[in-house]
Coordinates of C-alpha atoms in Angstrom, one line a residue:
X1239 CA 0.0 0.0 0.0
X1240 CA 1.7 3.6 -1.2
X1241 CA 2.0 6.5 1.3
X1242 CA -1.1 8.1 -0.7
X1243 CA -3.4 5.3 0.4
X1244 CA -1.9 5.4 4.0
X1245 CA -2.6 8.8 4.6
X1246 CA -5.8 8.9 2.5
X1247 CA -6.9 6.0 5.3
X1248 CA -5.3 7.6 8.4
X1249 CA -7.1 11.1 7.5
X1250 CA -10.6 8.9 7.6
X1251 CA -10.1 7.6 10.9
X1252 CA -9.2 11.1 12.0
X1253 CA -12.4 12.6 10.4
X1254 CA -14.7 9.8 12.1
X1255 CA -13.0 10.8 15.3
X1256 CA -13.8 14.3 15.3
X1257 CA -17.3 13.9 14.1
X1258 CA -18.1 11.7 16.8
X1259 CA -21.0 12.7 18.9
X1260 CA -21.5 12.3 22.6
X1261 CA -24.8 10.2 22.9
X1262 CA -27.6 11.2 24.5
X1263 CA -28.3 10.6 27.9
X1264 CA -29.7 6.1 27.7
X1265 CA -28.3 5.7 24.6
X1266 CA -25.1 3.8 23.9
X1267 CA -23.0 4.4 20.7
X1268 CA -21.3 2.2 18.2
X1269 CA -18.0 3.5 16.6
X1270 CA -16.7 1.8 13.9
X1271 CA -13.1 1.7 13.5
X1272 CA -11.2 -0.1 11.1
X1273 CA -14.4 -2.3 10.6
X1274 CA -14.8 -3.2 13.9
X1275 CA -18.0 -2.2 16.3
X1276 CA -17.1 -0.5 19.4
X1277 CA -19.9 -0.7 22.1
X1278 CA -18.2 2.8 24.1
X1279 CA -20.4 2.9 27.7
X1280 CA -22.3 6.3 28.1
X1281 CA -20.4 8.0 31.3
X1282 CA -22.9 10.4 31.4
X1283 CA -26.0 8.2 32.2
X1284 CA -27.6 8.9 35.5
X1285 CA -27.7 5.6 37.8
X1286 CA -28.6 4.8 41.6
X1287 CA -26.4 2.1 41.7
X1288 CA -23.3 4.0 40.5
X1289 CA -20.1 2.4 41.0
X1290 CA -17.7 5.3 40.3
X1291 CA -15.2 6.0 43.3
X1292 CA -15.7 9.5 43.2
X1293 CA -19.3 9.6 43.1
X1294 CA -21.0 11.6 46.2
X1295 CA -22.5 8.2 47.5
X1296 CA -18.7 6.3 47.8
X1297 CA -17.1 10.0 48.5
X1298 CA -19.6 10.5 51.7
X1299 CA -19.1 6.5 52.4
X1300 CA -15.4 7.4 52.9
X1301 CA -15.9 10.4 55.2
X1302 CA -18.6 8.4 57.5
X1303 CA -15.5 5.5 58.1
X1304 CA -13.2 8.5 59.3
X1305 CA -13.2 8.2 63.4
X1306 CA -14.6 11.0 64.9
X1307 CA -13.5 13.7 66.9
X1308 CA -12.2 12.8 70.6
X1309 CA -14.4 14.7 73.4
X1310 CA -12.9 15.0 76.6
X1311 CA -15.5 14.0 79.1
X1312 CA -13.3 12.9 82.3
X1313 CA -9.2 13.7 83.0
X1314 CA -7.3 12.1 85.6
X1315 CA -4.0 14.4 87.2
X1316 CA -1.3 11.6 88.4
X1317 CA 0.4 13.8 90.9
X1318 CA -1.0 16.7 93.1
X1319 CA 2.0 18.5 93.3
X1320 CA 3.2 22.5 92.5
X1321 CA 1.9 21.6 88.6
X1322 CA -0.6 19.2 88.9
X1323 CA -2.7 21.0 91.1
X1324 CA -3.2 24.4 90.3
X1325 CA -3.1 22.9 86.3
X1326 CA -5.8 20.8 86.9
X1327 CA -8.0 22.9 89.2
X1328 CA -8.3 25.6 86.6
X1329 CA -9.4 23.1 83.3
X1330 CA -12.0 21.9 86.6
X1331 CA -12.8 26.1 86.8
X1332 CA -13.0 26.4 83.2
X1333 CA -14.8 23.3 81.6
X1334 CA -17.5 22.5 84.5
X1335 CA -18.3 19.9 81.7
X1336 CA -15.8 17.8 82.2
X1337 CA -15.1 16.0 85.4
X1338 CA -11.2 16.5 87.1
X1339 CA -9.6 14.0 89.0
X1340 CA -6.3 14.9 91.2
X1341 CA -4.7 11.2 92.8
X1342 CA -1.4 11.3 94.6
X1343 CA 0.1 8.1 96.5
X1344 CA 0.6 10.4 99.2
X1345 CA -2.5 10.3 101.7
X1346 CA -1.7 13.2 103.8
X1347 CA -1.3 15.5 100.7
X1348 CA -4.5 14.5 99.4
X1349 CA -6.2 15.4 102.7
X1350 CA -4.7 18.9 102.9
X1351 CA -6.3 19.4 99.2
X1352 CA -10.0 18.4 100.5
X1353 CA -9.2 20.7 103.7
X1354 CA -9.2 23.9 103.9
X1355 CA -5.4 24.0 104.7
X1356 CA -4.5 23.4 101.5
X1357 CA -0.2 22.0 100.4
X1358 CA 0.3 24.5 98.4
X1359 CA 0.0 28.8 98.5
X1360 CA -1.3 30.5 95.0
X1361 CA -3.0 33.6 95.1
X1362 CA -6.6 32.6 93.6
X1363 CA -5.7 29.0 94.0
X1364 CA -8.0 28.9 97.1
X1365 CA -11.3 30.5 95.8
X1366 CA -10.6 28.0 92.7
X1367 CA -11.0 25.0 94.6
X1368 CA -13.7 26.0 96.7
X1369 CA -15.9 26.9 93.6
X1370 CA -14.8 23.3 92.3
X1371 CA -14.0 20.9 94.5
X1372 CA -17.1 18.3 95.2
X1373 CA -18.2 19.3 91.8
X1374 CA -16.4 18.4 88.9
X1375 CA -12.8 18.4 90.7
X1376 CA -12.4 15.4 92.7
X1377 CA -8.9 14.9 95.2
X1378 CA -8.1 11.1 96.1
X1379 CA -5.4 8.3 96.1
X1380 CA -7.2 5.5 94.3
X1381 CA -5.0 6.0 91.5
X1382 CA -6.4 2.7 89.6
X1383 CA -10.0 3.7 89.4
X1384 CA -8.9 7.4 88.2
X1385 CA -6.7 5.5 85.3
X1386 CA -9.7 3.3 84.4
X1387 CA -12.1 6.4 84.4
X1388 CA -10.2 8.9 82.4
X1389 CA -10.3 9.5 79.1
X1390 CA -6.9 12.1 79.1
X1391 CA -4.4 11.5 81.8
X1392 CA -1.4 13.8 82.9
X1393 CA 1.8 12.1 84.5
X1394 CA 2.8 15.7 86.8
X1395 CA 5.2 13.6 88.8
X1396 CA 8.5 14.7 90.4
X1397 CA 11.3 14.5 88.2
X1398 CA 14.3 15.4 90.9
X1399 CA 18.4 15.5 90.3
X1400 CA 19.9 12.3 90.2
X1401 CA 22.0 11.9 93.6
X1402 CA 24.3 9.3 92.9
X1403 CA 25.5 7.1 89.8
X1404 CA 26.1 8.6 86.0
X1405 CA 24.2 11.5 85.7
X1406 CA 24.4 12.5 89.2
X1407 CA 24.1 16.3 89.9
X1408 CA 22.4 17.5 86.6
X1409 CA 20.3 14.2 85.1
X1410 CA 16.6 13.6 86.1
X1411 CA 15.8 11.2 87.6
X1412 CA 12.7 9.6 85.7
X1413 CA 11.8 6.5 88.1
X1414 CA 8.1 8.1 89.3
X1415 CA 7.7 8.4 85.1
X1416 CA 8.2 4.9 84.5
X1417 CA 6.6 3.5 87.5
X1418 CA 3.6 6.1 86.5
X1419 CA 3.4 4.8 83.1
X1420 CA 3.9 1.2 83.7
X1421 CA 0.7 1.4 86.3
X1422 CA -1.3 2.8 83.4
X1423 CA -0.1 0.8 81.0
X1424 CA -0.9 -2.3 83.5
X1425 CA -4.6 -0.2 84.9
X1426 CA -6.0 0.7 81.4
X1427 CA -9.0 -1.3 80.1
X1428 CA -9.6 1.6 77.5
X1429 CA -7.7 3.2 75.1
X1430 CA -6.2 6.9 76.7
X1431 CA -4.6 10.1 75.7
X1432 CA -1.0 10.1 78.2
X1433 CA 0.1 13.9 78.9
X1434 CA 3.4 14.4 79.6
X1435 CA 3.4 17.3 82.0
X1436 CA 6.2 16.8 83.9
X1437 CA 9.8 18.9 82.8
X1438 CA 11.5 15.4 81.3
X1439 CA 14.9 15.7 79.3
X1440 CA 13.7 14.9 75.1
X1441 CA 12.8 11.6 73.7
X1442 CA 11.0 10.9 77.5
X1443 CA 7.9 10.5 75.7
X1444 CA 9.4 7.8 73.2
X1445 CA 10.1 5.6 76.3
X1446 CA 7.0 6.3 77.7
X1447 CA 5.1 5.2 74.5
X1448 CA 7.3 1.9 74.4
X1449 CA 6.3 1.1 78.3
X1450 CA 2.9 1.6 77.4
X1451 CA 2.8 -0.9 74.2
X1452 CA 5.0 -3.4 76.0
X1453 CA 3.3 -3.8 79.1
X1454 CA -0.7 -3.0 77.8
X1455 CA -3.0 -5.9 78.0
X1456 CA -2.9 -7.3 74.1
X1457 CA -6.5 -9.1 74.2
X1458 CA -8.0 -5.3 74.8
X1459 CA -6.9 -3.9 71.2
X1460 CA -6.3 -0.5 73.0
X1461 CA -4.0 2.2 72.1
X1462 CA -1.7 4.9 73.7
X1463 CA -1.7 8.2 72.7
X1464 CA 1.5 10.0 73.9
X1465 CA 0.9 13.7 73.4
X1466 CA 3.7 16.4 75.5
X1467 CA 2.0 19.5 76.9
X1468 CA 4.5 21.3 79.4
X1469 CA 3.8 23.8 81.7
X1470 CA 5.2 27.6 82.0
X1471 CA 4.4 28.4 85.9
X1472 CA 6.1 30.8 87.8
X1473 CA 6.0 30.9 91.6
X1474 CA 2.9 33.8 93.0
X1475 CA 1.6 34.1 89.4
X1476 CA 0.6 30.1 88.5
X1477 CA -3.0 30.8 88.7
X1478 CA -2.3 34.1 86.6
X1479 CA -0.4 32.3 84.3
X1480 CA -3.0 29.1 83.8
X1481 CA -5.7 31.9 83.4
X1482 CA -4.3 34.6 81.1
X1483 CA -1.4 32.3 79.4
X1484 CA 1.2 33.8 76.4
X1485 CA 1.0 30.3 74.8
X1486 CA 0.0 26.6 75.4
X1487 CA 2.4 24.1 73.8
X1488 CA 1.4 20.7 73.0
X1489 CA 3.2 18.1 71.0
X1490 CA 2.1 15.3 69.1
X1491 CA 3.2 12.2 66.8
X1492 CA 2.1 13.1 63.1
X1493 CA 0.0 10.2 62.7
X1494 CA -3.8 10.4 62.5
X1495 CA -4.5 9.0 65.7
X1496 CA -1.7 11.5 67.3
X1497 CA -3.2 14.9 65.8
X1498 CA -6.9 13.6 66.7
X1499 CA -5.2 13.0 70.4
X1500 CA -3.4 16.8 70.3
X1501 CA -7.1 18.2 69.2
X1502 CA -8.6 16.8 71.9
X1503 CA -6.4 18.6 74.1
X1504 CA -6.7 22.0 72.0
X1505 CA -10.0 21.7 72.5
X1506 CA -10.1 21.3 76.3
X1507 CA -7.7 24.6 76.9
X1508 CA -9.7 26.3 74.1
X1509 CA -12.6 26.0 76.3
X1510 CA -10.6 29.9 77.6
X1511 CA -7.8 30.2 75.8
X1512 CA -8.0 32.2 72.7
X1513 CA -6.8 29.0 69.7
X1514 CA -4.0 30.8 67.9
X1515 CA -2.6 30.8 71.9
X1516 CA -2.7 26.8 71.0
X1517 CA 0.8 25.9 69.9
X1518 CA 0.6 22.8 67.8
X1519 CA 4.1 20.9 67.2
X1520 CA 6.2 17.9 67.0
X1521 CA 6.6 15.7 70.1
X1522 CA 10.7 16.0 70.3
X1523 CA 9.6 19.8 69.4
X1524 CA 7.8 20.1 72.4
X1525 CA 9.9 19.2 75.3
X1526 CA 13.1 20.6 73.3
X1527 CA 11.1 23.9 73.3
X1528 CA 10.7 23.7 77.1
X1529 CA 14.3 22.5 78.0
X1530 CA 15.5 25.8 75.8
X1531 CA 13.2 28.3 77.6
X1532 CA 14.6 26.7 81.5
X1533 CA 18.1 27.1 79.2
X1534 CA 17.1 31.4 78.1
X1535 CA 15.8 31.6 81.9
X1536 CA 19.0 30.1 83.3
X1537 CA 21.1 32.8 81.5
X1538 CA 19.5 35.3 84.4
X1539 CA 21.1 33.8 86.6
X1540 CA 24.7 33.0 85.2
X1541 CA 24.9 36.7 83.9
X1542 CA 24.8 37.5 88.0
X1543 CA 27.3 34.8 88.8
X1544 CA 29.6 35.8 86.6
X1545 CA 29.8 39.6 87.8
X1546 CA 29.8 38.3 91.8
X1547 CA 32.8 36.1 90.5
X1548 CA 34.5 39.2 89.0
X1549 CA 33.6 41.3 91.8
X1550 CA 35.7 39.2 94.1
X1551 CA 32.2 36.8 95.1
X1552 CA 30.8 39.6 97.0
X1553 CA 28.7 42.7 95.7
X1554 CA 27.2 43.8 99.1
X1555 CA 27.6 47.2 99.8
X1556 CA 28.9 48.1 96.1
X1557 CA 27.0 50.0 93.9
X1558 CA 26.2 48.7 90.4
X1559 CA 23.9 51.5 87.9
X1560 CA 21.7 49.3 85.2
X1561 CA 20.8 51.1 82.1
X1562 CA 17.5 50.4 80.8
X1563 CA 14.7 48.6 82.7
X1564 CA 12.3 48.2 79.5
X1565 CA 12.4 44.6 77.8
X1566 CA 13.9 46.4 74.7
X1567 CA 15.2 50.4 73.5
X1568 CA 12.6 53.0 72.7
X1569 CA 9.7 52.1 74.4
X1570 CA 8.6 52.0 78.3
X1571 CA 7.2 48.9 78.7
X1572 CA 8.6 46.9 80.9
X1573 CA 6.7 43.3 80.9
X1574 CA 8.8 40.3 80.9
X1575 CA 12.1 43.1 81.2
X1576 CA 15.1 41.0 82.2
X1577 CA 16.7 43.5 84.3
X1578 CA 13.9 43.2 86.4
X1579 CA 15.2 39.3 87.5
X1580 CA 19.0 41.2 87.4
X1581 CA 18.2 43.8 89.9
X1582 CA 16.1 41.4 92.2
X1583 CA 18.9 38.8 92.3
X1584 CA 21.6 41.8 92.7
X1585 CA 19.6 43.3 95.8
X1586 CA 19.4 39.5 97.2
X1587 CA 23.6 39.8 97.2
X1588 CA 23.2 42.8 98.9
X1589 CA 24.2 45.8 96.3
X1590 CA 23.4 49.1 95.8
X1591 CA 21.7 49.6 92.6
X1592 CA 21.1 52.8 90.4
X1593 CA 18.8 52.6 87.6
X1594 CA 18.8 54.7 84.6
X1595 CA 16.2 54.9 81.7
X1596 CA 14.4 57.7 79.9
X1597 CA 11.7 56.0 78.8
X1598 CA 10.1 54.3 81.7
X1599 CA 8.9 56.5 84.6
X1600 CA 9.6 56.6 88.2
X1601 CA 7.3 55.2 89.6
X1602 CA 7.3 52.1 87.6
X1603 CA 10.5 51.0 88.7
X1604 CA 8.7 50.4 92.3
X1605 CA 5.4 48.8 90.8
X1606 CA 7.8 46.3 89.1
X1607 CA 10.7 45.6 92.0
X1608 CA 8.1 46.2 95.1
X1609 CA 5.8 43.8 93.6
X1610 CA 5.9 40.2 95.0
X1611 CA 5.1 38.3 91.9
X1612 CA 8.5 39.4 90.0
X1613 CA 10.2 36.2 89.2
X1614 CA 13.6 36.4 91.1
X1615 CA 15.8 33.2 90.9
X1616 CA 14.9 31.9 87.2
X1617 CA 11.8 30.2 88.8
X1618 CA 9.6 30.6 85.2
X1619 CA 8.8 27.4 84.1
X1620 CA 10.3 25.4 86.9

């Protein structure tokens, strides 16, 4: 066959192409090509038993087998100490919806909590638990039954200095985590959202996740969400702080069952706080970030150290002039001013100080250093 002939037949089957017409809707078309009938399916023809995978039947199919949202209904608080308390008694204040649990192995602690002596000294802490406490904020030491109960637990227990062996002197000491995590792990009949409050060094939560997989009860088919939501107290402003906070951190795997976990939590503290105040990261992110801003906070109280140790370790009686009490050059405010921590810790050695700046008045230097609740020795976010 010559090239006429080929391209003669080629320009056919190019014609019939064009001219092809989409059928009507019921109707199915033959095209003939290269003497053979085609039967070409109508995709335009209107079923109720459609079949296509992106059809609004399948499309709403897929949505209704994603899990739903996790609503908080009860928390459990292991440990009633400095963070567990006050932390817990305010979500208690602020979501009356959900019932607050605060267990301790410590009996006596847990009676001063349900007395009117209570462990621990917050301004607002007290008026807090009275409006609470009976309620929807519970104080008791069967730890098992508040484990079993809860749908979100926090591990708040002490994390001390190591004394002795490697690590002594600047390690934590983790023991009350992994004996805390082990009892949930051995405790849980459900599956449970595990909140690391407690300041642990970073990757605690990965060996809090494996105790919790390698001791759970396999038969149950439950699962462990490990989520890391540290706390940024300072001593005589906790309650301020849990109220009115700059930011809430919490940390999360990236699976799906992790970020349904971290919204959970969101939406328990969004319950007051504002949600671009809701820091959503990594789990490593999270306690790095809080290990950095102890690190910032420590730097307070090196920068003193260092001038005592140049000063030959004594500044009583000598007179040291600070310029600038704002947190920053032209402007007079002075929230969150690091010179406030300086001076406070240089008046605790005894010196004589002299401040100097044009753009904060007089009488703000005393609201700031007379006032109580200035942070002295780095205690933010102990």
């Amino acid at each position: 066959m010559g090239k006429y002939h080929l391209l003669r037949r080629f320009r056919g089957v190019a014609s019939r192409r064009r001219n092809f017409q989409v059928p009507s809707e019921g109707a199915v078309s033959p095209l003939i090509l290269a003497n053979r009938t085609v039967t070409k399916p109508n995709y335009f023809q209107s079923s109720t038993k459609s079949t296509n995978r992106f059809s609004p039947s399948r499309m709403n199919q897929s949505n209704n087998n994603e899990p739903s949202p996790i609503t908080v209904k009860k928390i459990a608080c292991i440990g009633a100490g400095y963070v567990g308390g006050p932390t817990c008694s305010v979500i208690a204040y602020k979501c009356p919806q959900i019932q607050v649990t605060i267990v301790d192995v410590n009996p006596d602690r847990i009676n001063q909590w349900n007395s009117d002596s209570l462990p621990i000294f917050e301004p607002g802490l007290e008026e807090i638990i009275l409006k609470c406490r009976g309620k929807n904020l519970f104080f008791d030491t069967d730890i098992d039954k508040a484990i079993k109960e809860a749908d979100l637990i926090f591990v708040s227990v002490n994390t001390p200095t190591k004394q002795s062996g490697i690590g002594s002197g600047y390690a934590a000491d983790l023991s009350y985590v992994e004996l805390c995590t082990r009892r949930i792990a051995t405790v849980a009949a459900t599956s449970k959202i595990v909140v690391e409050k407690s300041t642990v060094p970073c990757r605690t939560a990965e060996s809090m996740r494996k105790i919790l997989e390698s001791n759970s009860k396999p038969n149950l088919n439950i699962t462990f969400d490990i989520l890391s939501n540290p706390e940024f107290l300072a001593e005589g402003t906790a309650i301020k702080d849990l109220l009115n906070p700059d930011r809430v951190l919490i940390g999360s795997l990236g699976t799906p069952s992790g970020k349904r976990a971290q919204a959970a939590l969101v939406d328990v503290y969004a319950n007051w706080v504002p949600r671009e105040k809701c820091v959503t990261t990594g789990l490593w992110s999270s306690e790095l970030t809080k290990l950095v801003i102890i690190m910032n906070e420590s730097q307070k109280r090196r920068f003193t150290t260092k001038v005592v140790k140049e000063l030959f370790n004594t500044i009583r009686g000598k007179k040291i002039t600070v310029l600038g009490f704002a947190f920053k050059k032209d402007t007079g405010d002075t929230r969150c001013s690091a010179s406030i921590t300086l001076i406070k810790q240089f008046r605790e050695e005894g010196a004589q100080i002299s401040i100097y700046d044009p753009k904060v008045k007089e009488n703000q230097y005393w609201l700031d250093l007379v006032n109580p609740q200035v942070p002295g020795d780095d205690q933010a976010g102990t």
